[in-house]
Tab-separated table of N, CA and C in Angstrom:
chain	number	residue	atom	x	y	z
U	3	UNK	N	-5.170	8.390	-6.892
U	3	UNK	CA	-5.563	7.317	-5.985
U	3	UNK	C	-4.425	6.310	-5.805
U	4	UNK	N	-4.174	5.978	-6.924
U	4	UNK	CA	-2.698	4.772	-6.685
U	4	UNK	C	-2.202	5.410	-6.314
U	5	UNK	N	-1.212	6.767	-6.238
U	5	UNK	CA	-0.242	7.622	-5.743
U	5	UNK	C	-0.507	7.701	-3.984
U	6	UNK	N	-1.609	7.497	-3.666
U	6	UNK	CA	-1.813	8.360	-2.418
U	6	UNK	C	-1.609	6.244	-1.956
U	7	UNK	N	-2.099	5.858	-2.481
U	7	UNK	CA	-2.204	4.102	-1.521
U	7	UNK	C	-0.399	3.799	-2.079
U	8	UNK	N	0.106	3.886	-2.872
U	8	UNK	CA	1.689	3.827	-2.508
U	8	UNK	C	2.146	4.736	-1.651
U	9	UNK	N	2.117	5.812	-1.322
U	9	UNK	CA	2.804	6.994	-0.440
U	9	UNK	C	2.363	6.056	1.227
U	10	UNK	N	0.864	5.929	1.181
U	10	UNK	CA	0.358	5.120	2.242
U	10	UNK	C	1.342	4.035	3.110
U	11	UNK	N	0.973	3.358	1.181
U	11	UNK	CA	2.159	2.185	2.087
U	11	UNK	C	3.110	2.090	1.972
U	12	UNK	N	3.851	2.506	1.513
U	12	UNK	CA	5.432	2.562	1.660
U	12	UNK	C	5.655	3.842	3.103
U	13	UNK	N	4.636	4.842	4.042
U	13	UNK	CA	4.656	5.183	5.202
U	13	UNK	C	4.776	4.183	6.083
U	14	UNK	N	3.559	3.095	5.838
U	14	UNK	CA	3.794	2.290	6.620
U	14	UNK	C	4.816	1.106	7.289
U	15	UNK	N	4.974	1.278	5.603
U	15	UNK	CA	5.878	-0.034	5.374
U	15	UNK	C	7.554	0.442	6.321
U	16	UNK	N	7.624	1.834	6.194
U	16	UNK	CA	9.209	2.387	6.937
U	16	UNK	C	8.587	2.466	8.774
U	17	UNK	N	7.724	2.628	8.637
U	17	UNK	CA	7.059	2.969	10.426
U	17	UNK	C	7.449	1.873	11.328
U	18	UNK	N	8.160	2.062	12.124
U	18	UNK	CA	8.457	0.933	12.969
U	18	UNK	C	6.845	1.122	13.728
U	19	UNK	N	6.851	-0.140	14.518
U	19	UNK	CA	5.859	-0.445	15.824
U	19	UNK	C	5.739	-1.277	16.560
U	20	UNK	N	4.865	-1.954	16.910
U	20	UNK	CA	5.055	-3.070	17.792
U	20	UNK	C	5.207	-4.066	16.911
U	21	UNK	N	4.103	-4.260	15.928
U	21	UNK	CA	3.818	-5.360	15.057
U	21	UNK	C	4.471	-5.353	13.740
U	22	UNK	N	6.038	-5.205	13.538
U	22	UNK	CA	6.150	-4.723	11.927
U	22	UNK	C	5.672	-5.627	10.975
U	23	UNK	N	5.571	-7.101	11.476
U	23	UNK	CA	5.078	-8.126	9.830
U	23	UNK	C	3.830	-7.859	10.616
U	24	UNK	N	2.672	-7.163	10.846
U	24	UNK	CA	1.401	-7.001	10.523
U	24	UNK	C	1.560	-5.815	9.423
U	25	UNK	N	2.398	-4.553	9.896
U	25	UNK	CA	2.476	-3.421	9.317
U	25	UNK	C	3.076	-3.529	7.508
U	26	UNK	N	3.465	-4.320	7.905
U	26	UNK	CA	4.610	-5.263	6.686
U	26	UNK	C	3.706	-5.824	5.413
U	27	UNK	N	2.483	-6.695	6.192
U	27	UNK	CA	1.551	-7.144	5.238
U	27	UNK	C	0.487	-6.178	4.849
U	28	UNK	N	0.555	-5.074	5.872
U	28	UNK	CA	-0.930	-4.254	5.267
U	28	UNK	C	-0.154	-3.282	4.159
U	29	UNK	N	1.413	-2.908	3.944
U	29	UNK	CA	2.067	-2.064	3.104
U	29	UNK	C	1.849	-3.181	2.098
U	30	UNK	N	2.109	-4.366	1.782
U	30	UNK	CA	2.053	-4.715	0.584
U	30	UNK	C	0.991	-5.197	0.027
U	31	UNK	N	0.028	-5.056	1.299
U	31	UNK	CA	-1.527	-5.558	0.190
U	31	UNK	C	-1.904	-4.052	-0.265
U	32	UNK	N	-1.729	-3.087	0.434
U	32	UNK	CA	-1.882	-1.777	-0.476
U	32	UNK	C	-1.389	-1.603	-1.558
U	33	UNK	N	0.089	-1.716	-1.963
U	33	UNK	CA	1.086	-1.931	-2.541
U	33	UNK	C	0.072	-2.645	-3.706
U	34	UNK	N	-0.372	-3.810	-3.200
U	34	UNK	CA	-1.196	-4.473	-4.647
U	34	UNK	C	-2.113	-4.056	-4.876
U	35	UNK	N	-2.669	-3.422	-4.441
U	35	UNK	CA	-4.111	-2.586	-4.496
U	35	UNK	C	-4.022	-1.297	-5.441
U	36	UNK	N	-2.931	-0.897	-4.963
U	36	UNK	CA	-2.462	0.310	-5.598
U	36	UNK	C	-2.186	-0.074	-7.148
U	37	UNK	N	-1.178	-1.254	-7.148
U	37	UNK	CA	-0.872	-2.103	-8.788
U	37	UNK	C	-1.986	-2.061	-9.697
U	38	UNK	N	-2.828	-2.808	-8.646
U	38	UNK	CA	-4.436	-2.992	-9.632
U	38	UNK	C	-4.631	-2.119	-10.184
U	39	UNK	N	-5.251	-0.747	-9.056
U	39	UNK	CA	-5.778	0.366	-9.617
U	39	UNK	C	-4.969	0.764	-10.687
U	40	UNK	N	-3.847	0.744	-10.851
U	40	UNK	CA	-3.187	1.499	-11.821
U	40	UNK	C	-3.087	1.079	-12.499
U	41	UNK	N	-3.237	-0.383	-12.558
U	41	UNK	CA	-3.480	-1.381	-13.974
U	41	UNK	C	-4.602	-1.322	-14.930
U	42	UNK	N	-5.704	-1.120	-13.776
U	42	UNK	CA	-7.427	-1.241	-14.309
U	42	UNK	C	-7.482	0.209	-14.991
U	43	UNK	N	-6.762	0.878	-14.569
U	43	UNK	CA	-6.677	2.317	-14.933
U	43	UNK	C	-6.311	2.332	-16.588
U	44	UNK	N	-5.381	2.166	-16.772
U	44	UNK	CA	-4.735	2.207	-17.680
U	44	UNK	C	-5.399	1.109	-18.887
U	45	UNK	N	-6.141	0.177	-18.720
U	45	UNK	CA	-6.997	-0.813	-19.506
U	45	UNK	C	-8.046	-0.362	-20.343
């Protein structure tokens, strides 16, 4: 699960588009999402 929401966002995070600081903020709230999980995981 963390593996697949980093791969996610770090896709996103390289994807150009119209909006990159929207694309920008949704890679790093995954990015923290992903942290968590792998934190809560490991607890």
């Amino acid at each position: 699960m963390g593996v697949i929401l980093t791969i996610t966002g770090a896709a996103l995070y390289t994807t150009p588009g119209e909006r990159p600081g929207i694309v920008a903020v949704g890679a790093l709230v995954l990015s923290a999402i992903a942290a968590w999980w792998c934190a809560s995981r490991q607890g």
